[in-house]
Amino acid sequence: MAAGTPTPDALVVGGGIVGLSVAWSACRAGVRVTLVDPAPGRGATWAAAGMLAPVTEVHFGEEALVALLLAAADAWPTFAADLEGATGRRVGLRTEGTLVVAADRSDRLAIDQVTLFQRSLGLPVTALTGRDCRTREPALAASVAGGADVPGDHQVDNRLVAEALVAACSDAGVTMVAQRAASLAVDGAGRATGVVLADGTVLGAGTVVLALGTAWQSLGGLPAPLVPPVRPVLGVTLRLRARGTALVPTRTVRGLVHGSVSYLVPRADGTVVVGATVEERGEPVEVTAGAVHGLLRDARTLVPSVDEYTLVDATAGLRPGTPDNGPVVGPVDLPGLVVAGGTYRNGILLAPLVGRGVADLLAGGAVDGPLAAFGPGRFAAGAGTPVPAAGARR
Ligand code: GLY
C-alpha cells in the first residue's frame, strides 16, 4: 500500500470466494476495505464445480444446515445480477435444476432413503424411475436405475464468479494487496490491529477479517484457542469438453456410483465439470492419476458419451471442513477480529450470504438470520452445540 494511504476500516485476509464476497459486500456498504491475498480467486474457489445445491448437499444429521443453505440459495440471483451489473461480465447462473441418478439398484435404495429424508424436511424432491431419468436426460446410460428430480439446485460458473469479484472489488475501491499475510498484529491491550505481510510491511485496520480457507496455521500470532476447527478435505475436479455430436446432459447430474458420489455440471460454453474426489488430507494439493481415473470411471458409468469428450483441465483444492459441516462466521474472543470460513462443500453457495453477514457486522450491525447459528463460539470448550453433529457423507 502506498505511504500515506489511510488505515482501512477492514482488512480481509484471504481472497477466496468468501473473502472476495466479504470485501465487495463491505465496500458496497461504505466500509473502506483492503484485501490481502497473493492470488485472489484461486485455491478451492477455482477447483470448485459451482453447484448451488441446498438440497443435494443436505444429508442425514444436517437438519440445522438446511435453513442456512436455502437462505444462501435465495441470495444468489440478486448477487449474480448485481455482480454482472457492476462488472459487465457474465457469471453463468443456470437454473435448469439437478437430476440425481443411481448407477445400480443398491445406489437406488440409498438415493430413495435420502429422497425420503429430504422430503420429510419439506424440500422439493421427486423420486424418478430409470426411464423417467433417461427421458429427461437422453445422455444417461441405459443402466441408470432411478433417481430424483431436484429443481431448486442450480449452478454458477465459479471461475467466472471469482474473476468478476476480483474486478468488482477493484472497481469498487477495495485496495488489493497481492501478498501473503505472515502474522496477525495485536496491540498491548489485546486488540487485533492489522497484519504483518511476508515482506515485513505492517498493515493496520479497524477490524481484521480472516477468511483463510484451510490456511489457518500459516498465519502467525493467532492464539490457538481462536483457530477455528477447520480441516482440509482435498477435492479434484475435471473440466471436459464435448466434441462433435457427443451427447451432453442439459442440467447438473449427480450420481451415486456403487456408493461414490459423482457429478457432471454442464456449462453453457460446452464445458462439463466432473467431480469430485473426497480425500481426508491437505498438502500436497496435487491431482493424482488415481483421482482422474476414478472421476472418469464414475462419470462415464452415468454418461457413456464422456468417453468422447476431451480432457481440458484437472484441478485440486482444499475444502475447509468443520466438525458439523457448517461454516464458522462471526467475531471471536479477541477484539477487532472476525473469522469467515469453514464453508466445506458449500463455499460457492454460501459466499454471498456470508459476505453480506460480515459486511453487516463491519458496518456496525450483527450477523443475523440463519447464519447467526454458525458463530465460532459453538466450538469453544464448554459451549453447547446448537448444530447437530454431522452424519457420514454418502
Ligand atoms: N460441493 C461439491 C463438492 O464439494 O464436491
CSV table of C-alpha atoms and ligand atoms in Angstrom, one decimal:
chain,number,residue,atom,x,y,z
A,1,MET,CA,0.0,0.0,0.0
A,2,ALA,CA,1.3,3.5,-0.8
A,3,ALA,CA,2.7,5.6,2.0
A,4,GLY,CA,0.1,7.9,3.3
A,5,THR,CA,-2.9,5.6,2.4
A,6,PRO,CA,-5.4,6.0,5.2
A,7,THR,CA,-5.9,2.9,7.5
A,8,PRO,CA,-8.8,0.9,6.2
A,9,ASP,CA,-11.8,0.1,8.3
A,10,ALA,CA,-11.4,-3.6,7.5
A,11,LEU,CA,-8.6,-5.8,6.4
A,12,VAL,CA,-9.8,-9.0,4.7
A,13,VAL,CA,-7.1,-11.7,4.8
A,14,GLY,CA,-7.8,-14.3,2.2
A,15,GLY,CA,-9.2,-13.8,-1.3
A,16,GLY,CA,-11.1,-17.0,-1.9
A,17,ILE,CA,-14.7,-16.5,-2.8
A,18,VAL,CA,-15.6,-15.9,0.8
A,19,GLY,CA,-13.0,-13.2,1.3
A,20,LEU,CA,-13.8,-11.6,-2.0
A,21,SER,CA,-17.5,-11.6,-1.3
A,22,VAL,CA,-16.9,-10.1,2.2
A,23,ALA,CA,-14.7,-7.4,0.7
A,24,TRP,CA,-17.1,-6.5,-2.1
A,25,SER,CA,-20.2,-6.5,0.1
A,26,ALA,CA,-18.5,-4.4,2.8
A,27,CYS,CA,-17.1,-1.9,0.3
A,28,ARG,CA,-20.6,-1.5,-1.2
A,29,ALA,CA,-21.9,-0.9,2.4
A,30,GLY,CA,-19.5,2.1,2.7
A,31,VAL,CA,-16.7,0.3,4.6
A,32,ARG,CA,-13.1,1.1,3.4
A,33,VAL,CA,-11.6,-2.4,2.7
A,34,THR,CA,-8.1,-3.8,2.0
A,35,LEU,CA,-7.9,-7.4,0.8
A,36,VAL,CA,-4.7,-9.4,1.2
A,37,ASP,CA,-4.0,-12.4,-1.0
A,38,PRO,CA,-1.2,-13.3,-3.4
A,39,ALA,CA,-3.6,-14.9,-5.8
A,40,PRO,CA,-7.2,-14.0,-5.2
A,41,GLY,CA,-9.9,-16.3,-6.6
A,42,ARG,CA,-7.7,-19.3,-6.8
A,43,GLY,CA,-7.4,-22.3,-4.4
A,44,ALA,CA,-10.7,-24.1,-3.7
A,45,THR,CA,-12.7,-21.4,-5.4
A,46,TRP,CA,-11.0,-22.2,-8.7
A,47,ALA,CA,-11.3,-26.0,-8.2
A,48,ALA,CA,-15.0,-26.0,-7.3
A,49,ALA,CA,-17.7,-27.1,-9.7
A,50,GLY,CA,-20.1,-24.2,-8.9
A,51,MET,CA,-23.1,-26.2,-7.8
A,52,LEU,CA,-25.6,-24.2,-5.7
A,53,ALA,CA,-27.0,-27.3,-4.0
A,54,PRO,CA,-29.1,-26.6,-0.9
A,55,VAL,CA,-31.0,-29.9,-1.3
A,56,THR,CA,-28.5,-32.4,-2.7
A,57,GLU,CA,-25.8,-31.3,-0.3
A,58,VAL,CA,-28.0,-32.0,2.8
A,59,HIS,CA,-27.6,-35.3,4.4
A,60,PHE,CA,-28.7,-37.2,7.5
A,61,GLY,CA,-28.0,-35.3,10.7
A,62,GLU,CA,-27.6,-31.9,9.0
A,63,GLU,CA,-31.1,-30.5,9.5
A,64,ALA,CA,-29.6,-27.3,11.0
A,65,LEU,CA,-27.8,-26.6,7.8
A,66,VAL,CA,-31.0,-26.7,5.7
A,67,ALA,CA,-32.3,-23.2,6.6
A,68,LEU,CA,-28.8,-21.7,6.0
A,69,LEU,CA,-28.3,-23.4,2.6
A,70,LEU,CA,-31.8,-22.4,1.4
A,71,ALA,CA,-31.2,-18.8,2.5
A,72,ALA,CA,-27.9,-18.9,0.7
A,73,ALA,CA,-29.5,-20.2,-2.5
A,74,ASP,CA,-32.1,-17.4,-2.2
A,75,ALA,CA,-29.4,-14.8,-2.1
A,76,TRP,CA,-27.8,-16.0,-5.4
A,77,PRO,CA,-30.0,-14.5,-8.1
A,78,THR,CA,-29.6,-10.9,-6.8
A,79,PHE,CA,-25.9,-11.4,-6.1
A,80,ALA,CA,-25.3,-12.7,-9.6
A,81,ALA,CA,-27.4,-9.9,-11.1
A,82,ASP,CA,-25.5,-7.2,-9.0
A,83,LEU,CA,-22.2,-8.7,-9.9
A,84,GLU,CA,-23.0,-8.8,-13.6
A,85,GLY,CA,-24.4,-5.3,-13.5
A,86,ALA,CA,-21.3,-4.0,-11.7
A,87,THR,CA,-18.8,-5.6,-14.0
A,88,GLY,CA,-20.5,-6.2,-17.3
A,89,ARG,CA,-19.3,-9.8,-17.0
A,90,ARG,CA,-21.4,-12.9,-17.1
A,91,VAL,CA,-21.2,-15.4,-14.2
A,92,GLY,CA,-23.1,-18.3,-15.7
A,93,LEU,CA,-26.0,-18.7,-13.3
A,94,ARG,CA,-28.1,-21.6,-14.6
A,95,THR,CA,-31.4,-22.7,-13.1
A,96,GLU,CA,-32.2,-25.9,-15.0
A,97,GLY,CA,-32.1,-27.9,-11.8
A,98,THR,CA,-30.4,-31.1,-10.9
A,99,LEU,CA,-31.1,-34.7,-11.6
A,100,VAL,CA,-29.9,-37.3,-9.0
A,101,VAL,CA,-29.3,-40.7,-10.6
A,102,ALA,CA,-28.4,-44.2,-9.3
A,103,ALA,CA,-25.9,-46.4,-11.2
A,104,ASP,CA,-27.3,-49.6,-9.8
A,105,ARG,CA,-30.1,-51.0,-7.6
A,106,SER,CA,-28.3,-50.5,-4.3
A,107,ASP,CA,-27.4,-46.9,-5.2
A,108,ARG,CA,-31.1,-46.5,-6.0
A,109,LEU,CA,-32.0,-47.7,-2.5
A,110,ALA,CA,-29.6,-45.3,-0.9
A,111,ILE,CA,-30.9,-42.4,-3.0
A,112,ASP,CA,-34.5,-43.3,-2.2
A,113,GLN,CA,-33.7,-43.1,1.5
A,114,VAL,CA,-32.1,-39.7,1.1
A,115,THR,CA,-35.0,-38.5,-1.0
A,116,LEU,CA,-37.5,-39.5,1.8
A,117,PHE,CA,-35.3,-37.7,4.3
A,118,GLN,CA,-35.2,-34.6,2.2
A,119,ARG,CA,-38.9,-34.7,1.5
A,120,SER,CA,-39.5,-35.0,5.3
A,121,LEU,CA,-37.7,-31.7,5.6
A,122,GLY,CA,-40.1,-30.1,3.1
A,123,LEU,CA,-37.5,-29.9,0.4
A,124,PRO,CA,-38.7,-30.1,-3.2
A,125,VAL,CA,-37.5,-33.5,-4.4
A,126,THR,CA,-39.4,-36.0,-6.6
A,127,ALA,CA,-38.4,-39.7,-7.0
A,128,LEU,CA,-38.0,-40.9,-10.6
A,129,THR,CA,-37.7,-44.2,-12.3
A,130,GLY,CA,-34.7,-45.0,-14.5
A,131,ARG,CA,-36.9,-44.4,-17.6
A,132,ASP,CA,-38.0,-41.0,-16.2
A,133,CYS,CA,-34.4,-40.1,-15.7
A,134,ARG,CA,-33.4,-41.0,-19.3
A,135,THR,CA,-36.4,-39.2,-20.7
A,136,ARG,CA,-35.2,-36.1,-19.0
A,137,GLU,CA,-31.6,-36.7,-19.9
A,138,PRO,CA,-31.0,-38.9,-23.0
A,139,ALA,CA,-27.2,-38.7,-22.3
A,140,LEU,CA,-27.7,-41.1,-19.3
A,141,ALA,CA,-26.7,-44.7,-19.5
A,142,ALA,CA,-29.4,-47.3,-20.1
A,143,SER,CA,-28.3,-48.9,-16.8
A,144,VAL,CA,-29.3,-45.9,-14.7
A,145,ALA,CA,-31.6,-47.4,-12.1
A,146,GLY,CA,-33.7,-44.4,-11.0
A,147,GLY,CA,-33.1,-41.2,-9.1
A,148,ALA,CA,-34.8,-37.9,-8.2
A,149,ASP,CA,-35.6,-34.5,-9.7
A,150,VAL,CA,-34.3,-31.6,-7.7
A,151,PRO,CA,-35.4,-28.4,-9.4
A,152,GLY,CA,-34.1,-26.0,-6.8
A,153,ASP,CA,-30.4,-27.0,-7.1
A,154,HIS,CA,-28.7,-24.7,-9.6
A,155,GLN,CA,-25.2,-23.7,-10.7
A,156,VAL,CA,-22.9,-20.8,-11.5
A,157,ASP,CA,-19.5,-20.8,-13.2
A,158,ASN,CA,-17.3,-20.4,-10.2
A,159,ARG,CA,-14.3,-19.3,-12.2
A,160,LEU,CA,-16.3,-16.5,-13.9
A,161,VAL,CA,-17.6,-15.5,-10.5
A,162,ALA,CA,-14.1,-15.4,-9.0
A,163,GLU,CA,-12.8,-13.2,-11.9
A,164,ALA,CA,-15.9,-10.9,-11.7
A,165,LEU,CA,-15.4,-10.5,-7.9
A,166,VAL,CA,-11.8,-9.5,-8.3
A,167,ALA,CA,-12.8,-7.0,-10.9
A,168,ALA,CA,-15.8,-5.7,-8.9
A,169,CYS,CA,-13.6,-5.3,-5.8
A,170,SER,CA,-11.0,-3.3,-7.7
A,171,ASP,CA,-13.7,-1.2,-9.4
A,172,ALA,CA,-15.5,-0.5,-6.1
A,173,GLY,CA,-12.3,0.7,-4.4
A,174,VAL,CA,-11.1,-2.3,-2.4
A,175,THR,CA,-7.3,-2.0,-2.1
A,176,MET,CA,-5.9,-5.3,-3.3
A,177,VAL,CA,-2.6,-6.3,-1.8
A,178,ALA,CA,-1.0,-9.3,-3.7
A,179,GLN,CA,1.0,-10.6,-0.8
A,180,ARG,CA,0.8,-13.3,1.9
A,181,ALA,CA,-0.1,-12.2,5.4
A,182,ALA,CA,2.6,-13.7,7.7
A,183,SER,CA,1.2,-12.8,11.1
A,184,LEU,CA,-1.6,-11.1,13.0
A,185,ALA,CA,-0.7,-7.8,14.7
A,186,VAL,CA,-2.2,-7.5,18.3
A,187,ASP,CA,-1.7,-4.4,20.5
A,188,GLY,CA,-0.8,-4.3,24.1
A,189,ALA,CA,-4.5,-4.1,25.1
A,190,GLY,CA,-5.1,-7.4,23.3
A,191,ARG,CA,-6.9,-5.9,20.2
A,192,ALA,CA,-6.2,-7.1,16.6
A,193,THR,CA,-4.8,-4.1,14.8
A,194,GLY,CA,-3.8,-5.5,11.4
A,195,VAL,CA,-1.3,-7.9,9.9
A,196,VAL,CA,2.3,-8.1,9.1
A,197,LEU,CA,2.9,-9.1,5.5
A,198,ALA,CA,5.5,-11.6,4.3
A,199,ASP,CA,7.8,-8.7,3.2
A,200,GLY,CA,7.6,-7.2,6.7
A,201,THR,CA,5.1,-4.4,5.8
A,202,VAL,CA,2.6,-3.7,8.6
A,203,LEU,CA,-1.0,-3.1,7.5
A,204,GLY,CA,-3.3,-1.6,10.1
A,205,ALA,CA,-7.1,-1.8,10.1
A,206,GLY,CA,-10.1,-1.2,12.4
A,207,THR,CA,-11.2,-4.8,12.1
A,208,VAL,CA,-9.3,-7.8,10.7
A,209,VAL,CA,-11.4,-10.5,8.9
A,210,LEU,CA,-9.7,-13.8,8.5
A,211,ALA,CA,-11.1,-15.7,5.5
A,212,LEU,CA,-8.3,-18.2,5.3
A,213,GLY,CA,-9.9,-21.3,3.8
A,214,THR,CA,-7.7,-24.1,5.2
A,215,ALA,CA,-4.6,-22.0,5.8
A,216,TRP,CA,-5.1,-21.1,9.4
A,217,GLN,CA,-1.8,-22.5,10.5
A,218,SER,CA,0.0,-20.2,8.0
A,219,LEU,CA,-0.8,-17.0,10.0
A,220,GLY,CA,1.4,-16.4,13.0
A,221,GLY,CA,0.2,-14.6,16.1
A,222,LEU,CA,-3.3,-16.1,16.1
A,223,PRO,CA,-3.9,-17.5,19.6
A,224,ALA,CA,-4.5,-21.3,19.3
A,225,PRO,CA,-8.0,-21.3,21.0
A,226,LEU,CA,-9.2,-18.9,18.3
A,227,VAL,CA,-8.2,-21.0,15.4
A,228,PRO,CA,-11.4,-22.5,14.0
A,229,PRO,CA,-11.6,-26.3,13.9
A,230,VAL,CA,-11.1,-26.5,10.1
A,231,ARG,CA,-9.5,-29.5,8.4
A,232,PRO,CA,-8.6,-29.8,4.8
A,233,VAL,CA,-10.6,-32.2,2.6
A,234,LEU,CA,-9.0,-32.4,-0.8
A,235,GLY,CA,-11.1,-32.5,-3.9
A,236,VAL,CA,-10.2,-32.9,-7.5
A,237,THR,CA,-12.5,-31.7,-10.4
A,238,LEU,CA,-12.0,-32.2,-14.1
A,239,ARG,CA,-13.1,-30.0,-16.9
A,240,LEU,CA,-14.0,-31.8,-20.1
A,241,ARG,CA,-15.3,-30.5,-23.4
A,242,ALA,CA,-17.8,-32.4,-25.6
A,243,ARG,CA,-16.7,-33.0,-29.2
A,244,GLY,CA,-18.8,-33.3,-32.3
A,245,THR,CA,-22.2,-34.9,-31.7
A,246,ALA,CA,-21.4,-36.4,-28.3
A,247,LEU,CA,-24.4,-36.2,-26.0
A,248,VAL,CA,-24.1,-33.8,-23.1
A,249,PRO,CA,-26.5,-33.5,-20.1
A,250,THR,CA,-28.6,-30.4,-20.1
A,251,ARG,CA,-28.6,-29.9,-16.3
A,252,THR,CA,-26.4,-31.0,-13.4
A,253,VAL,CA,-26.4,-34.8,-13.0
A,254,ARG,CA,-25.4,-36.0,-9.5
A,255,GLY,CA,-24.9,-39.7,-9.4
A,256,LEU,CA,-24.3,-42.4,-6.8
A,257,VAL,CA,-22.0,-44.9,-8.5
A,258,HIS,CA,-21.5,-48.1,-6.4
A,259,GLY,CA,-21.7,-45.9,-3.3
A,260,SER,CA,-19.5,-43.0,-4.5
A,261,VAL,CA,-20.8,-39.5,-5.4
A,262,SER,CA,-20.1,-38.4,-8.9
A,263,TYR,CA,-21.4,-35.2,-10.6
A,264,LEU,CA,-21.4,-33.7,-14.0
A,265,VAL,CA,-22.1,-30.0,-14.3
A,266,PRO,CA,-22.6,-28.7,-17.9
A,267,ARG,CA,-21.7,-25.1,-18.7
A,268,ALA,CA,-23.3,-23.0,-21.4
A,269,ASP,CA,-20.0,-23.0,-23.3
A,270,GLY,CA,-19.8,-26.8,-23.7
A,271,THR,CA,-17.5,-27.4,-20.8
A,272,VAL,CA,-18.6,-30.2,-18.4
A,273,VAL,CA,-17.2,-30.1,-14.9
A,274,VAL,CA,-16.8,-33.6,-13.4
A,275,GLY,CA,-16.3,-34.0,-9.6
A,276,ALA,CA,-15.1,-34.7,-7.1
A,277,THR,CA,-12.8,-36.7,-5.0
A,278,VAL,CA,-13.2,-36.5,-1.2
A,279,GLU,CA,-9.7,-37.1,0.3
A,280,GLU,CA,-9.2,-36.5,4.0
A,281,ARG,CA,-5.8,-34.8,3.6
A,282,GLY,CA,-4.2,-31.5,2.9
A,283,GLU,CA,-0.8,-30.7,1.2
A,284,PRO,CA,0.4,-31.5,-1.3
A,285,VAL,CA,-2.5,-30.1,-3.3
A,286,GLU,CA,-1.9,-32.3,-6.4
A,287,VAL,CA,-4.0,-34.3,-8.8
A,288,THR,CA,-3.2,-38.0,-8.7
A,289,ALA,CA,-3.6,-40.3,-11.6
A,290,GLY,CA,-6.0,-42.4,-9.4
A,291,ALA,CA,-8.2,-39.3,-8.8
A,292,VAL,CA,-8.5,-38.7,-12.6
A,293,HIS,CA,-9.2,-42.4,-13.2
A,294,GLY,CA,-11.9,-42.7,-10.5
A,295,LEU,CA,-13.7,-39.5,-11.7
A,296,LEU,CA,-13.7,-40.5,-15.3
A,297,ARG,CA,-14.7,-44.1,-14.5
A,298,ASP,CA,-17.8,-43.0,-12.5
A,299,ALA,CA,-18.7,-40.2,-14.9
A,300,ARG,CA,-18.7,-42.5,-17.9
A,301,THR,CA,-20.8,-45.1,-15.9
A,302,LEU,CA,-23.5,-42.4,-15.7
A,303,VAL,CA,-23.0,-40.7,-19.1
A,304,PRO,CA,-21.2,-43.0,-21.6
A,305,SER,CA,-20.5,-40.2,-24.1
A,306,VAL,CA,-17.9,-38.9,-21.6
A,307,ASP,CA,-15.5,-41.2,-23.5
A,308,GLU,CA,-15.8,-38.9,-26.5
A,309,TYR,CA,-15.1,-35.6,-24.5
A,310,THR,CA,-11.6,-34.1,-24.4
A,311,LEU,CA,-9.9,-33.6,-21.1
A,312,VAL,CA,-9.2,-29.9,-20.6
A,313,ASP,CA,-8.2,-29.4,-17.0
A,314,ALA,CA,-7.7,-31.2,-13.7
A,315,THR,CA,-7.6,-29.0,-10.6
A,316,ALA,CA,-7.2,-29.9,-6.9
A,317,GLY,CA,-8.4,-27.7,-4.0
A,318,LEU,CA,-8.9,-28.0,-0.2
A,319,ARG,CA,-12.4,-27.8,1.2
A,320,PRO,CA,-12.4,-26.3,4.6
A,321,GLY,CA,-14.3,-28.9,6.7
A,322,THR,CA,-15.6,-28.4,10.2
A,323,PRO,CA,-16.9,-30.9,12.8
A,324,ASP,CA,-20.5,-30.2,11.9
A,325,ASN,CA,-20.0,-29.4,8.2
A,326,GLY,CA,-21.4,-25.8,8.9
A,327,PRO,CA,-19.4,-22.6,8.3
A,328,VAL,CA,-17.7,-20.5,11.1
A,329,VAL,CA,-18.7,-16.9,10.8
A,330,GLY,CA,-18.5,-14.0,13.3
A,331,PRO,CA,-16.4,-12.2,15.9
A,332,VAL,CA,-14.0,-14.3,18.1
A,333,ASP,CA,-12.9,-13.6,21.6
A,334,LEU,CA,-10.3,-11.1,20.6
A,335,PRO,CA,-11.5,-7.5,19.9
A,336,GLY,CA,-11.1,-6.4,16.3
A,337,LEU,CA,-11.0,-9.9,14.9
A,338,VAL,CA,-13.7,-11.7,12.8
A,339,VAL,CA,-13.5,-15.1,11.2
A,340,ALA,CA,-15.3,-16.2,8.0
A,341,GLY,CA,-14.7,-19.7,6.8
A,342,GLY,CA,-15.4,-23.4,7.2
A,343,THR,CA,-17.8,-23.5,4.3
A,344,TYR,CA,-16.7,-27.1,3.4
A,345,ARG,CA,-18.7,-28.4,0.4
A,346,ASN,CA,-20.8,-25.2,0.0
A,347,GLY,CA,-18.3,-22.4,-0.4
A,348,ILE,CA,-19.7,-21.1,-3.7
A,349,LEU,CA,-23.3,-21.4,-2.4
A,350,LEU,CA,-22.6,-19.7,0.9
A,351,ALA,CA,-20.3,-16.9,-0.2
A,352,PRO,CA,-22.9,-14.2,-0.9
A,353,LEU,CA,-24.7,-14.8,2.4
A,354,VAL,CA,-21.5,-14.9,4.4
A,355,GLY,CA,-20.3,-11.7,2.6
A,356,ARG,CA,-23.5,-9.9,3.5
A,357,GLY,CA,-23.4,-11.1,7.1
A,358,VAL,CA,-19.8,-10.0,7.7
A,359,ALA,CA,-20.5,-6.7,5.8
A,360,ASP,CA,-23.4,-6.1,8.2
A,361,LEU,CA,-21.0,-6.7,11.1
A,362,LEU,CA,-18.4,-4.4,9.8
A,363,ALA,CA,-21.0,-1.7,9.2
A,364,GLY,CA,-21.9,-1.8,12.9
A,365,GLY,CA,-24.7,-4.4,12.8
A,366,ALA,CA,-24.7,-8.1,13.7
A,367,VAL,CA,-24.7,-11.4,11.8
A,368,ASP,CA,-28.4,-12.3,11.8
A,369,GLY,CA,-30.8,-14.8,10.2
A,370,PRO,CA,-29.8,-18.5,9.8
A,371,LEU,CA,-26.1,-17.5,9.7
A,372,ALA,CA,-26.3,-16.4,13.4
A,373,ALA,CA,-26.3,-20.1,14.5
A,374,PHE,CA,-22.9,-20.7,12.9
A,375,GLY,CA,-20.7,-18.4,15.0
A,376,PRO,CA,-17.2,-19.6,16.2
A,377,GLY,CA,-18.4,-19.7,19.8
A,378,ARG,CA,-20.2,-23.0,19.2
A,379,PHE,CA,-16.9,-24.8,19.1
A,380,ALA,CA,-15.5,-23.2,22.2
A,381,ALA,CA,-14.7,-25.5,25.2
A,382,GLY,CA,-17.8,-26.0,27.2
A,383,ALA,CA,-20.1,-24.4,24.6
A,384,GLY,CA,-23.4,-26.1,23.9
A,385,THR,CA,-23.5,-27.3,20.3
A,386,PRO,CA,-26.6,-25.8,18.6
A,387,VAL,CA,-25.8,-27.5,15.3
A,388,PRO,CA,-26.1,-31.3,15.3
A,389,ALA,CA,-23.0,-33.3,14.6
A,390,ALA,CA,-22.9,-34.4,11.0
A,391,GLY,CA,-23.6,-37.9,9.9
A,392,ALA,CA,-21.4,-39.8,7.4
A,393,ARG,CA,-21.3,-38.4,3.9
A,394,ARG,CA,-22.5,-40.6,1.1
B,1,GLY,N1,-20.0,-29.3,-3.4
B,1,GLY,C1,-19.3,-30.3,-4.1
B,1,GLY,C2,-18.1,-30.8,-3.5
B,1,GLY,O1,-17.6,-30.3,-2.5
B,1,GLY,O2,-17.5,-31.7,-4.1
